[in-house]
Coordinates of C-alpha atoms in Angstrom, one line a residue:
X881 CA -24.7 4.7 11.6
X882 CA -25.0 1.1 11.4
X883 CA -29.0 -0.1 10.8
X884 CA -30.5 -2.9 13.0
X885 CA -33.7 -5.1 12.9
X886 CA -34.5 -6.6 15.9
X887 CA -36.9 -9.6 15.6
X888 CA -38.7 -10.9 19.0
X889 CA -42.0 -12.8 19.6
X890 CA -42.1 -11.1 22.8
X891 CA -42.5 -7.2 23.6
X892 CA -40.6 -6.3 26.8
X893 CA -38.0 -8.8 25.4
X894 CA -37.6 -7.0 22.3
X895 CA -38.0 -3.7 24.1
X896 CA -34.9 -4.4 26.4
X897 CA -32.9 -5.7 23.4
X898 CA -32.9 -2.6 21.4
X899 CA -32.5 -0.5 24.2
X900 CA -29.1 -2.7 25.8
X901 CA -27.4 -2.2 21.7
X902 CA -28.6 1.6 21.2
X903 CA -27.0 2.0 24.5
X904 CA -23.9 -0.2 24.5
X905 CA -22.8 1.3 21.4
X906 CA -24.4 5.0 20.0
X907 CA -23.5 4.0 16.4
X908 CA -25.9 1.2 16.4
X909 CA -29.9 2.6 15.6
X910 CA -32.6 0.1 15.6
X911 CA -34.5 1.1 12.6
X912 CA -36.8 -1.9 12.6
X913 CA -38.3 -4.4 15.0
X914 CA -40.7 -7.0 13.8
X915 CA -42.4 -10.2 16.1
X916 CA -41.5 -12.9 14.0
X917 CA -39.5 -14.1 10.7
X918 CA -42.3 -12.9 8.3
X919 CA -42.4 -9.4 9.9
X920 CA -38.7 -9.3 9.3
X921 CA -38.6 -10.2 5.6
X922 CA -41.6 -7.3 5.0
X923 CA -40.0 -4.8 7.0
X924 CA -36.6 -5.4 4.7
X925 CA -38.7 -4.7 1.8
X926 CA -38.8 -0.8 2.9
X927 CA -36.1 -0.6 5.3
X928 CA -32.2 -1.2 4.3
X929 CA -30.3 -2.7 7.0
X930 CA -26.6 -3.9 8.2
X931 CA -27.5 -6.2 11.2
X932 CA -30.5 -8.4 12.0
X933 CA -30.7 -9.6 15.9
X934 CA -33.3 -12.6 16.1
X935 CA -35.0 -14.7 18.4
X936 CA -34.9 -18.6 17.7
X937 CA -38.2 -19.3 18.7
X938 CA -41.0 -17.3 17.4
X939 CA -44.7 -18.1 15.5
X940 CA -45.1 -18.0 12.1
X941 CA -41.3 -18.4 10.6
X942 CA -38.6 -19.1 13.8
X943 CA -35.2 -18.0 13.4
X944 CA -33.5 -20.7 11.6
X945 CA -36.0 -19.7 8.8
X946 CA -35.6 -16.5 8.7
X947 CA -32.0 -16.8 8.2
X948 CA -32.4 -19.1 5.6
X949 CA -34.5 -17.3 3.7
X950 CA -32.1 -14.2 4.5
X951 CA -29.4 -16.6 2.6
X952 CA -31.3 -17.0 0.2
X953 CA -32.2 -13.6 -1.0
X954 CA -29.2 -11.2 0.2
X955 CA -25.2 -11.7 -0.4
X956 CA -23.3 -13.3 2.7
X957 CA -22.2 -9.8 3.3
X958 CA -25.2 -8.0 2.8
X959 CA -26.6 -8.3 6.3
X960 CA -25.0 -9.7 9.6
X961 CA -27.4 -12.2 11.4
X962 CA -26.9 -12.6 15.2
X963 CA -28.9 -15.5 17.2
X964 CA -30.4 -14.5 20.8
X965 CA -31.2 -17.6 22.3
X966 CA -32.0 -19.4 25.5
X967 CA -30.2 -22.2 27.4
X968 CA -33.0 -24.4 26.3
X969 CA -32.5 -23.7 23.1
X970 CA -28.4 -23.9 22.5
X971 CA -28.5 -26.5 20.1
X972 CA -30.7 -24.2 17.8
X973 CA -28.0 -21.6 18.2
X974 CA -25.5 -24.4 16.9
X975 CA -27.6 -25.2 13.9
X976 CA -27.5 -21.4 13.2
X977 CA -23.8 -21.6 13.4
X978 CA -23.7 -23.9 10.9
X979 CA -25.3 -21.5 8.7
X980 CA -22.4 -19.1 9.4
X981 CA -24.7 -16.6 11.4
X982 CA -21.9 -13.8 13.1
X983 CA -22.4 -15.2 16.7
X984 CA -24.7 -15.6 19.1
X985 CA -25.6 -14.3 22.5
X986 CA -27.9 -16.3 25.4
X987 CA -30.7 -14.5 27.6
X988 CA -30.3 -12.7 29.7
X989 CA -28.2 -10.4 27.3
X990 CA -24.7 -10.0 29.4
X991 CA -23.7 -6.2 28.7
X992 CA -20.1 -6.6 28.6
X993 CA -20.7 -9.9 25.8
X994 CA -23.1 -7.3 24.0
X995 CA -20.3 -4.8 23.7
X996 CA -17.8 -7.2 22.4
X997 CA -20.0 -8.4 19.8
X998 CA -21.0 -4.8 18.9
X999 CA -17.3 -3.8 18.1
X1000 CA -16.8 -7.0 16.4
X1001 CA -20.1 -6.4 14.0
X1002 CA -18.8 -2.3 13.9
X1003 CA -15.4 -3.6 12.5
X1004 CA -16.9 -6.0 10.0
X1005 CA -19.5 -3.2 8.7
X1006 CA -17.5 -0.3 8.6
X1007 CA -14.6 -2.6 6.8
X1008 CA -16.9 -3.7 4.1
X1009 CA -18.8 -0.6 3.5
X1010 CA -15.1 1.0 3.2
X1011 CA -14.1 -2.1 0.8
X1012 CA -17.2 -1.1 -1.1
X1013 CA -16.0 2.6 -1.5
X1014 CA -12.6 1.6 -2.0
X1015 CA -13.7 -0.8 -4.8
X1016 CA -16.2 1.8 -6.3
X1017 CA -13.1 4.6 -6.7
X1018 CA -10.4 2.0 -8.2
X1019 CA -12.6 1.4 -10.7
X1020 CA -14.2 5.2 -11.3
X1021 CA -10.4 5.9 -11.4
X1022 CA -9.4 2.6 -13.4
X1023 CA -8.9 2.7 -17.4
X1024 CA -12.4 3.0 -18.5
X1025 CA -13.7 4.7 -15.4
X1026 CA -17.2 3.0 -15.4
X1027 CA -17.5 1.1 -11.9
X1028 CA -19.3 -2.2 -12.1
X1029 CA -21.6 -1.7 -9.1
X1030 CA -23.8 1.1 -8.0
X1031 CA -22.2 4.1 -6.3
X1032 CA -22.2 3.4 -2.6
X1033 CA -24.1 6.1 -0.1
X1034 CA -21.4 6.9 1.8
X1035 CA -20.4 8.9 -1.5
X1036 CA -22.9 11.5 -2.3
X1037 CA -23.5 12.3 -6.2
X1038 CA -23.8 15.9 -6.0
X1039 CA -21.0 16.2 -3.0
X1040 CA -18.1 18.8 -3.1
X1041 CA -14.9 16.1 -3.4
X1042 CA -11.4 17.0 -3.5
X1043 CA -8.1 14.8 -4.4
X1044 CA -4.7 14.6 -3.2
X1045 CA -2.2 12.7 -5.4
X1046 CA 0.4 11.7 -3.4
X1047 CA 3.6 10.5 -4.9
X1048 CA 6.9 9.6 -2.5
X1049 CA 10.5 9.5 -3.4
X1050 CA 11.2 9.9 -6.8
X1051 CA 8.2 9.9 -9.4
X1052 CA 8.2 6.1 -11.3
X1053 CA 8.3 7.4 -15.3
X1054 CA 9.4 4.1 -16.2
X1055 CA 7.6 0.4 -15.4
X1056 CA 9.4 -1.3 -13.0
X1057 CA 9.7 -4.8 -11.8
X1058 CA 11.2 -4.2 -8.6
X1059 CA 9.2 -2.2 -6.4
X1060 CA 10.1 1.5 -5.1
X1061 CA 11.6 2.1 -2.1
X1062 CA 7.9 4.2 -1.4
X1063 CA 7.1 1.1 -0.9
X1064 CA 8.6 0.7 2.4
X1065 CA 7.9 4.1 3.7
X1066 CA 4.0 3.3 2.7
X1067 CA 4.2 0.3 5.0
X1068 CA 5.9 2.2 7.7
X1069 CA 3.1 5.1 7.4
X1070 CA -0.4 5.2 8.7
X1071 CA -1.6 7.4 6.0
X1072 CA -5.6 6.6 7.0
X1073 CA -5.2 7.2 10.6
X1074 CA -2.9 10.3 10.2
X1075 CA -5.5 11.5 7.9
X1076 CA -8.0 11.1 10.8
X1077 CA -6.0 13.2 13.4
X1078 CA -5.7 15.9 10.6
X1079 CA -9.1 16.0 9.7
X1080 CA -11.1 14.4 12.4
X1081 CA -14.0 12.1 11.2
X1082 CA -15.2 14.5 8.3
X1083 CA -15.0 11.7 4.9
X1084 CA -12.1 10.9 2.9
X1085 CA -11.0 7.9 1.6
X1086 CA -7.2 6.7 0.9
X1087 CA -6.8 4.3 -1.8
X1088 CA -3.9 3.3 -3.7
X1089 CA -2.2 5.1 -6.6
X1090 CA -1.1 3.9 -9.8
X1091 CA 2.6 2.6 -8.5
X1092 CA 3.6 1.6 -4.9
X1093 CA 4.9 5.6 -4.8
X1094 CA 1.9 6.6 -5.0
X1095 CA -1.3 7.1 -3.3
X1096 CA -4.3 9.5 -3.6
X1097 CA -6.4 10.9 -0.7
X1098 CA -9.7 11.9 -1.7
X1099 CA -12.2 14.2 0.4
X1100 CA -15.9 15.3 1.1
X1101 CA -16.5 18.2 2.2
X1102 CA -18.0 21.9 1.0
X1103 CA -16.5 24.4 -1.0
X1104 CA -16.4 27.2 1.6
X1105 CA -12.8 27.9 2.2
X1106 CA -11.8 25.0 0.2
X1107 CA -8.6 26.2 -1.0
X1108 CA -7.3 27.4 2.6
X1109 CA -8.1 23.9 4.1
X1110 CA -6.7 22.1 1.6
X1111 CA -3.7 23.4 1.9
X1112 CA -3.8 23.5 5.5
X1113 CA -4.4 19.6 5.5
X1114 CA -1.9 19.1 3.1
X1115 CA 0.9 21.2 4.8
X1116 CA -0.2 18.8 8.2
X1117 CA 0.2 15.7 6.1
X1118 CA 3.4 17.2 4.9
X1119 CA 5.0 18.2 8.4
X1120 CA 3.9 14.4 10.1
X1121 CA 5.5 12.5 6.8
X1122 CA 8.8 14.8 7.4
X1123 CA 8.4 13.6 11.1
X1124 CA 8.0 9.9 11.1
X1125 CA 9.5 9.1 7.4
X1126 CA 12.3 11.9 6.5
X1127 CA 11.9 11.1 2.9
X1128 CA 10.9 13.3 0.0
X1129 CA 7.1 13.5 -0.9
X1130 CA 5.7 15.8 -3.5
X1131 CA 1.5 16.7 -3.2
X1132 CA -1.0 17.6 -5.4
X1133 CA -3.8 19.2 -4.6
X1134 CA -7.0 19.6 -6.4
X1135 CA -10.2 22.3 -6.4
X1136 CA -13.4 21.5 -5.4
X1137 CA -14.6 18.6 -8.0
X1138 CA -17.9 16.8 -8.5
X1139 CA -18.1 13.2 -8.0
X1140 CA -17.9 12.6 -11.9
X1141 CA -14.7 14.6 -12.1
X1142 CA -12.8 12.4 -10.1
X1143 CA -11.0 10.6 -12.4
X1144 CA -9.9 13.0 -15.1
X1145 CA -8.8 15.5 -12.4
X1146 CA -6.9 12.7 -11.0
X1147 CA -5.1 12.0 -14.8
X1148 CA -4.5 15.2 -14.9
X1149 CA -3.0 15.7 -11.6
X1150 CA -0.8 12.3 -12.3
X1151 CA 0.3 14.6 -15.7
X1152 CA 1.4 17.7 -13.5
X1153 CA 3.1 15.5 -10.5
X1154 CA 5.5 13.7 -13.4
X1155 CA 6.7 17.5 -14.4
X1156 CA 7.0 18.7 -10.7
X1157 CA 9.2 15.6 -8.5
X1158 CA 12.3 16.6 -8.1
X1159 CA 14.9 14.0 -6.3
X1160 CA 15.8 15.1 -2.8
X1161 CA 12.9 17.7 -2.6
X1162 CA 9.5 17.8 -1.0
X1163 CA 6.7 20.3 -2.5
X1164 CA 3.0 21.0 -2.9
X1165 CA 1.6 22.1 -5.5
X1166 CA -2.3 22.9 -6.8
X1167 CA -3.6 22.1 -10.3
X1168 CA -5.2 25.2 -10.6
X1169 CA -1.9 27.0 -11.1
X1170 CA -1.5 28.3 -14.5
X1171 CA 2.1 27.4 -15.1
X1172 CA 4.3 25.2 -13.7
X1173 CA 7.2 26.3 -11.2
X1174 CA 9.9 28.1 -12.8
X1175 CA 13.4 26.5 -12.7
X1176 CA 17.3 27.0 -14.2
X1177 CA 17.2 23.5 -16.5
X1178 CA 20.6 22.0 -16.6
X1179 CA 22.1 21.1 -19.6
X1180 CA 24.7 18.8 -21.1
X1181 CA 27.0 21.5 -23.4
X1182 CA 29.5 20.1 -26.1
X1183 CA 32.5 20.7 -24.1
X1184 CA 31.0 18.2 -21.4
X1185 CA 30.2 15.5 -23.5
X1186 CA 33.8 15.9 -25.2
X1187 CA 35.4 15.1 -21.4
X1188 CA 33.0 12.5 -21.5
X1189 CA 33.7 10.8 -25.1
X1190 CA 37.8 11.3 -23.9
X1191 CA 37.1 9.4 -21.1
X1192 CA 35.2 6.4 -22.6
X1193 CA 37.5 6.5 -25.7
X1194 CA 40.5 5.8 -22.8
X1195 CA 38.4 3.6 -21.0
X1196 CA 39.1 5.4 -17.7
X1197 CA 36.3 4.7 -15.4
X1198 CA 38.0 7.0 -12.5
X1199 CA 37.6 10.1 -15.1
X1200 CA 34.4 9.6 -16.2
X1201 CA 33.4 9.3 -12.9
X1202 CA 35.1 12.7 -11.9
X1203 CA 33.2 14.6 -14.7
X1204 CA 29.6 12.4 -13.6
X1205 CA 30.2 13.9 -9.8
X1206 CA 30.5 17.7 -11.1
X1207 CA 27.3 17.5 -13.1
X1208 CA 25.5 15.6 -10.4
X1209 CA 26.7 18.8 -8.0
X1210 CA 25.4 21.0 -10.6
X1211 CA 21.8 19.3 -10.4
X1212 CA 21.6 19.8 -6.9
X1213 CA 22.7 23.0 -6.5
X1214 CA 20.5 24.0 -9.7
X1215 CA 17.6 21.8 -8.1
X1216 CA 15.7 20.7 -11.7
X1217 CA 12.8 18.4 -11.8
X1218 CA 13.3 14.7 -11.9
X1219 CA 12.3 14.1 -15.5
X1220 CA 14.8 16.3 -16.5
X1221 CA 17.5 14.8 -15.2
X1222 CA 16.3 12.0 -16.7
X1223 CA 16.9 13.0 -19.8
X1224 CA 20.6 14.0 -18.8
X1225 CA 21.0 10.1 -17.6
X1226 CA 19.9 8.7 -21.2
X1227 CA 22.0 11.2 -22.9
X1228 CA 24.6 10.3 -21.0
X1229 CA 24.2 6.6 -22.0
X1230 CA 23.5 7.2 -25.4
X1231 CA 27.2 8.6 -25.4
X1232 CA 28.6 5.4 -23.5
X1233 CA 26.5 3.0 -26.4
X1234 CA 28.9 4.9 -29.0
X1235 CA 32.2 3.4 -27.5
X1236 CA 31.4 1.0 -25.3
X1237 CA 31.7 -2.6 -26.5
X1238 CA 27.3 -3.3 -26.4
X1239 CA 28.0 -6.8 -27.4
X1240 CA 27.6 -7.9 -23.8
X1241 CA 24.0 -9.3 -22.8
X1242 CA 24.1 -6.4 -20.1
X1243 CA 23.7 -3.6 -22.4
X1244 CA 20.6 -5.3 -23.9
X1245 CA 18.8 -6.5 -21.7
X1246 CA 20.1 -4.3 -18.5
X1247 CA 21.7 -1.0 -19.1
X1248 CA 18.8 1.4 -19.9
X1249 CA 17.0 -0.4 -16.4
X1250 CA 19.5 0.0 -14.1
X1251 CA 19.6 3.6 -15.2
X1252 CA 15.9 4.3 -13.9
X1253 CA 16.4 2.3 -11.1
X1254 CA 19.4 4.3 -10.4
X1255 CA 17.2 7.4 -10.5
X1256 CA 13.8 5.9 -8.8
X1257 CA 15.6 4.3 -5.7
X1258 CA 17.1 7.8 -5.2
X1259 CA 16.5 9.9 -2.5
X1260 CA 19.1 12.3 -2.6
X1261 CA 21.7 13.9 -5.2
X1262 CA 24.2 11.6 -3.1
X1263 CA 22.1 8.3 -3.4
X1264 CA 21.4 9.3 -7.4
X1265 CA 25.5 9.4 -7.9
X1266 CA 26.4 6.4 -6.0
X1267 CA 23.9 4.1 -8.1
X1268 CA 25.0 6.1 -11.3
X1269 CA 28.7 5.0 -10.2
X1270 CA 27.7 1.5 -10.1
X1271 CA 25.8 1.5 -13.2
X1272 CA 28.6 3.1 -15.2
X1273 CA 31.2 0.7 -13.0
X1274 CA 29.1 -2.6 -14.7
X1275 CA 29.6 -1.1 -17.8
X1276 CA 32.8 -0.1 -18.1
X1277 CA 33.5 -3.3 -17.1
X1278 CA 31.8 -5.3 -20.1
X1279 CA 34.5 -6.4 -22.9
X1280 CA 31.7 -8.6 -24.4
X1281 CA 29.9 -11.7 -24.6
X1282 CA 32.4 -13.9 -22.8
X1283 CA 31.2 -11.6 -19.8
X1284 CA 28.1 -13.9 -19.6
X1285 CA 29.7 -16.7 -18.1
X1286 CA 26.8 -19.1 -16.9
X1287 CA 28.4 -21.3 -14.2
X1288 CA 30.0 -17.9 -12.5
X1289 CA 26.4 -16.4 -12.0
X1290 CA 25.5 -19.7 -10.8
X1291 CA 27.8 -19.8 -7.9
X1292 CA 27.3 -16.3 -7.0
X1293 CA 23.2 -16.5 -6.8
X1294 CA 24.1 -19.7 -4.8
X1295 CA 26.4 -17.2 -2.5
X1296 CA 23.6 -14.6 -2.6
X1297 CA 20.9 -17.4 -1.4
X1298 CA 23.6 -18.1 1.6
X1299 CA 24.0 -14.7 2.5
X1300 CA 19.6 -14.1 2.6
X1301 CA 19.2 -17.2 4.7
X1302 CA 21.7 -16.4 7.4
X1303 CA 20.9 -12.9 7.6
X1304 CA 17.3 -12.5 8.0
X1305 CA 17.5 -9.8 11.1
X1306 CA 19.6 -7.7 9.1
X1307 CA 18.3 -4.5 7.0
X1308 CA 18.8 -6.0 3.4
X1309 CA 17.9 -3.9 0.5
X1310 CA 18.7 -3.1 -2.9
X1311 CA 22.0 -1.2 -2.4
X1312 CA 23.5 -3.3 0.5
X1313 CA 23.3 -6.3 -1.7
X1314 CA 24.6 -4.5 -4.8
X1315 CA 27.7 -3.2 -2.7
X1316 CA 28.1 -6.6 -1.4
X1317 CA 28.0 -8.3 -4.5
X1318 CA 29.5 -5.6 -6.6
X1319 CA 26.3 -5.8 -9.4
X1320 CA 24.0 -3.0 -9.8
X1321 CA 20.4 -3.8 -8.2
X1322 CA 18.5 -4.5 -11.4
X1323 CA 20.9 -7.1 -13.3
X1324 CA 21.5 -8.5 -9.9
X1325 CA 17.9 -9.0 -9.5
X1326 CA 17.8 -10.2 -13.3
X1327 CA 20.1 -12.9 -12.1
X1328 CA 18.5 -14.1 -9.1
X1329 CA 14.9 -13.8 -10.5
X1330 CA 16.3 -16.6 -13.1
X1331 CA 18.3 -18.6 -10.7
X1332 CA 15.2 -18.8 -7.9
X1333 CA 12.6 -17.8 -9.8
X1334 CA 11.8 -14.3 -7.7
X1335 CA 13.5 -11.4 -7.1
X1336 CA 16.1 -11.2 -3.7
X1337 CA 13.4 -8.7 -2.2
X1338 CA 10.4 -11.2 -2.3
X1339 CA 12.7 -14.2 -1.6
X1340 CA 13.9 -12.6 1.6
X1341 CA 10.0 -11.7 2.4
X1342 CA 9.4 -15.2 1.8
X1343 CA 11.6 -16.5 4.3
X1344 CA 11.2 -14.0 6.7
X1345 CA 7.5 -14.6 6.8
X1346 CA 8.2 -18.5 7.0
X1347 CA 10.4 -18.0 9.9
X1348 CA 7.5 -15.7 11.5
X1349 CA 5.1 -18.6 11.2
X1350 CA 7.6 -21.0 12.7
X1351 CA 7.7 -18.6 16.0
X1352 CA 4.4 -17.8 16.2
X1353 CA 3.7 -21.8 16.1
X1354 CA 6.6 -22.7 18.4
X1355 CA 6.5 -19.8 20.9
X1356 CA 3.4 -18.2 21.2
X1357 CA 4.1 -16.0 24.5
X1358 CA 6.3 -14.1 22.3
X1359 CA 5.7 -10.4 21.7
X1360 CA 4.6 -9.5 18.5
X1361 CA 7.5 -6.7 18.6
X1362 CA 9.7 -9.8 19.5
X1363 CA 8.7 -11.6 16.6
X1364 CA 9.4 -8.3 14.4
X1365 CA 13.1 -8.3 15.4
X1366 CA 13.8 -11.8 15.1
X1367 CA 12.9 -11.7 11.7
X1368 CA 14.8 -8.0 10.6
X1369 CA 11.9 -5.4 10.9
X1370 CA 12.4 -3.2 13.7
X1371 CA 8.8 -2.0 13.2
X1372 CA 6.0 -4.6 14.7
X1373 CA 2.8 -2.4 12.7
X1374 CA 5.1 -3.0 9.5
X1375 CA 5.9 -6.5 9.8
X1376 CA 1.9 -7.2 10.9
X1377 CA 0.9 -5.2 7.4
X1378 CA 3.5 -7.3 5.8
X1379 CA 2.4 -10.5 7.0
X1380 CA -1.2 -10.0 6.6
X1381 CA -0.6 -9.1 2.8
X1382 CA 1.2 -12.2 2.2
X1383 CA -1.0 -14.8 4.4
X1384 CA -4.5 -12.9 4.0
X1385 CA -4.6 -13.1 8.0
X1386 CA -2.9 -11.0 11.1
X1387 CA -0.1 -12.6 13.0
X1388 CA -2.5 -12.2 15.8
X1389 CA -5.3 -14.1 14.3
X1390 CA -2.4 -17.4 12.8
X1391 CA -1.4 -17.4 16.1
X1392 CA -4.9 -17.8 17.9
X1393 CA -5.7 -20.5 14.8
X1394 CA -2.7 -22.4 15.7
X1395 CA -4.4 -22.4 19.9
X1396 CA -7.1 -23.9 19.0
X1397 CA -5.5 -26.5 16.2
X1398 CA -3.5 -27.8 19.3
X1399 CA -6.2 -27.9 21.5

């Protein structure tokens, strides 16, 4: 419901007016009417509301005071103020504008103008009371889990809430510069609006996790049947991910919770979903399971790590990588949890540390990161070898410090900067520019990130999003979808997400601002 005051000096006038928005749009309730400026600011002592419709002409205090004094007392975003003025009176509406009132309308109201306003106040409202809520969980959830403001009424103190911790791809153990490739499939999936087909219009809010693989879902409802629906929803959320995406995604679900539990239910579901991922696999789970689910844990015997040692000793890359593509086969048949095979990785390198020459900046500053990123940008048992392979290529390759030859990285980051500017329509990530490079995706990054001062993935968002301006500004009649694929996103909903993340605006809404500049 979104609360309206309606102030008018004259009765059938202010009559017609709150009948025209109650019927235009059922979501808007007049809850107050008042005959002039000083009625208004009385009634708001006892009466909360989102919107205030006035008259500019009224006894007592007119409109232009009453939206001063409305300034003056309440945030900018605390109430909406709409002018209803006459012809006679336009350049009163104009002075209101200057006082950044939401719009106007002129009598007679026009029913179709009424409508469009309504949906632009409903999109306003609704947004900011969901930035509120939004704003109110991240920092219930955040380190010291005391929010700053009061708890907004749209969350109930004594409601029954429950929590989904959503984590896709592999599970992010270690902090990361680059970003997952979640990241991507986030962007690429509505996970609000499929949440409303799934559940309808009951409450839940989707806010954003602690890494870009992650995001948590959290619920209002009752405790009857929890459990089943839960799981119901969550099996839904699962099936439509598998659907549009295709990627691995591993779910938590919790029990019923009080508003207060939130956020150590939601630590301790983060706990449980880092000893539960495993790569290529998607699951849901519940915290309230006593133990965790049973699996065969691979292990790294002495006989293995002898092969291994032999082949480092020799220095035969091909060997090693013979022996590193049976044990990967034994992890997928033997399907163990991610941080497990984790630890294989680091044992694994802890062996290579022991013969390898680590005088090489690589080994400082690179080794142990490409290894995680080898595992977090993952999908599969295939993906997880080939990244391994390049990894363990990069360093077989070291001989030592002479490695780090300056001008050499110069010219290829130069190459690399070529390549990104003439091939912005292409799908360019982390493993297509490794392969065409021949450096794993984290030193490569290293490289560029020193050379142009951001990594290749934000440097190619940068351009592409320069190049999107340029079109929208030079060819407006353009279809948004257009636009898209001349920049290298086949996806027009992702490249508008995009885009309004790094501007702060819609390509919609640059491209009208641009209209009217020329104008």
């Amino acid at each position: 419901m979104i609360r309206v005051l309606v102030v008018e000096d004259e009765k059938p006038i202010l009559n017609s007016i709150k009948l025209a928005i109650e019927m235009t749009d059922p979501r808007f309730v007049v809850v107050a009417t008042a005959y002039n400026g000083e009625e208004a600011l009385s009634a708001l002592q006892t009466v909360e509301v989102d919107v205030v419709f006035t008259d500019i002409r009224m006894p007592v205090l007119d409109g232009i005071g009453l939206i001063t004094r409305l300034r003056e007392t309440y945030s900018a975003s605390a109430i909406v103020p709409v002018i209803i003025s006459g012809y006679q009176e336009f350049e009163y509406a104009k002075q209101a504008l200057s006082m950044n009132v939401f719009d106007y309308l002129l009598k007679p109201l026009s029913l179709a103008e009424l409508r469009s306003l309504l949906l632009r106040i409903a999109a306003q409202v609704e947004g900011q009371r969901q930035a509120s809520v939004d704003k109110y969980m991240e920092e219930l959830l955040g380190s010291d889990g005391h929010p700053k403001g009061a708890r907004p009424a749209a969350l109930p103190e004594r409601g029954v809430y429950g929590l989904l911790h959503l984590c896709a791809c592999a599970f992010p153990s270690f902090a990361m510069e680059d970003s997952s490739p979640a990241a991507e499939s986030w962007a690429r999936f509505d996970l609000t609006e499929t949440c409303r087909v799934i559940a309808g219009e009951g409450p839940f809010w989707v806010l954003d996790g602690k890494t870009d693989s992650e995001k948590l879902i959290v619920s209002l409802g009752t405790e009857a049947r929890y459990d089943e629906t839960t799981r119901a929803f969550a099996e839904a959320l699962l099936d439509r991910w598998r659907q549009v995406i295709g990627t691995p995604i591993t779910i938590g679900m919790s029990g019923p919770l009080a508003l207060d539990d939130i956020r150590t239910t939601a630590q301790m579901m983060r706990a449980r979903l880092n000893r539960t991922v495993s790569i290529g696999e998607s699951r849901i789970f519940s915290l309230s399971q006593s133990t965790d689910l049973v699996f065969e844990v691979p292990k790294l015997n002495s006989f293995v790590e002898k092969k291994l040692l032999f082949a480092l000793n020799q220095r035969s890359y091909e060997q090693f990588l013979d022996i590193l593509r049976e044990l990967v086969d034994e992890w997928r048949r033997l399907k163990p949890r991610q941080y497990e095979v984790e630890k294989l990785v680091h044992r694994i390198a802890a062996l290579c540390l022991g013969v390898l020459d680590a005088r090489s900046r690589y080994y400082t500053a690179y080794f142990e990161a490409d290894l995680n990123q080898a595992v977090l940008q993952a999908k599969n048992y295939d993906e997880l070898l080939v990244n391994l392979s390049l990894v363990y290529k990069m360093a077989f390759a070291m001989k030592g410090p002479q490695d780090d030859d300056n001008d050499r990285s110069k010219q290829l980051m130069e190459r690399l900067d070529e390549y990104l500017r003439a091939n912005l329509t292409e799908p360019i990530n982390h493993q297509t520019l490794s392969e065409k490079f021949g450096l794993v995706p984290s030193y490569l990054s290293k490289l560029f990130t020193s050379y142009k001062g951001m990594s290749p993935a934000k440097y190619l968002l940068s351009l592409r999003m320069k190049r999107a301006k340029e079109l929208l500004e030079a060819r407006p009649r353009l279809l948004m979808k257009d636009i898209a694929a001349l920049i290298g996103y086949q996806d027009p909903l992702y490249f508008s997400k995009l885009f309004k993340k790094e501007t702060g605006i819609w390509p919609s809404e640059y491209e009208a601002g641009q209209n009217r500049t020329s104008v």
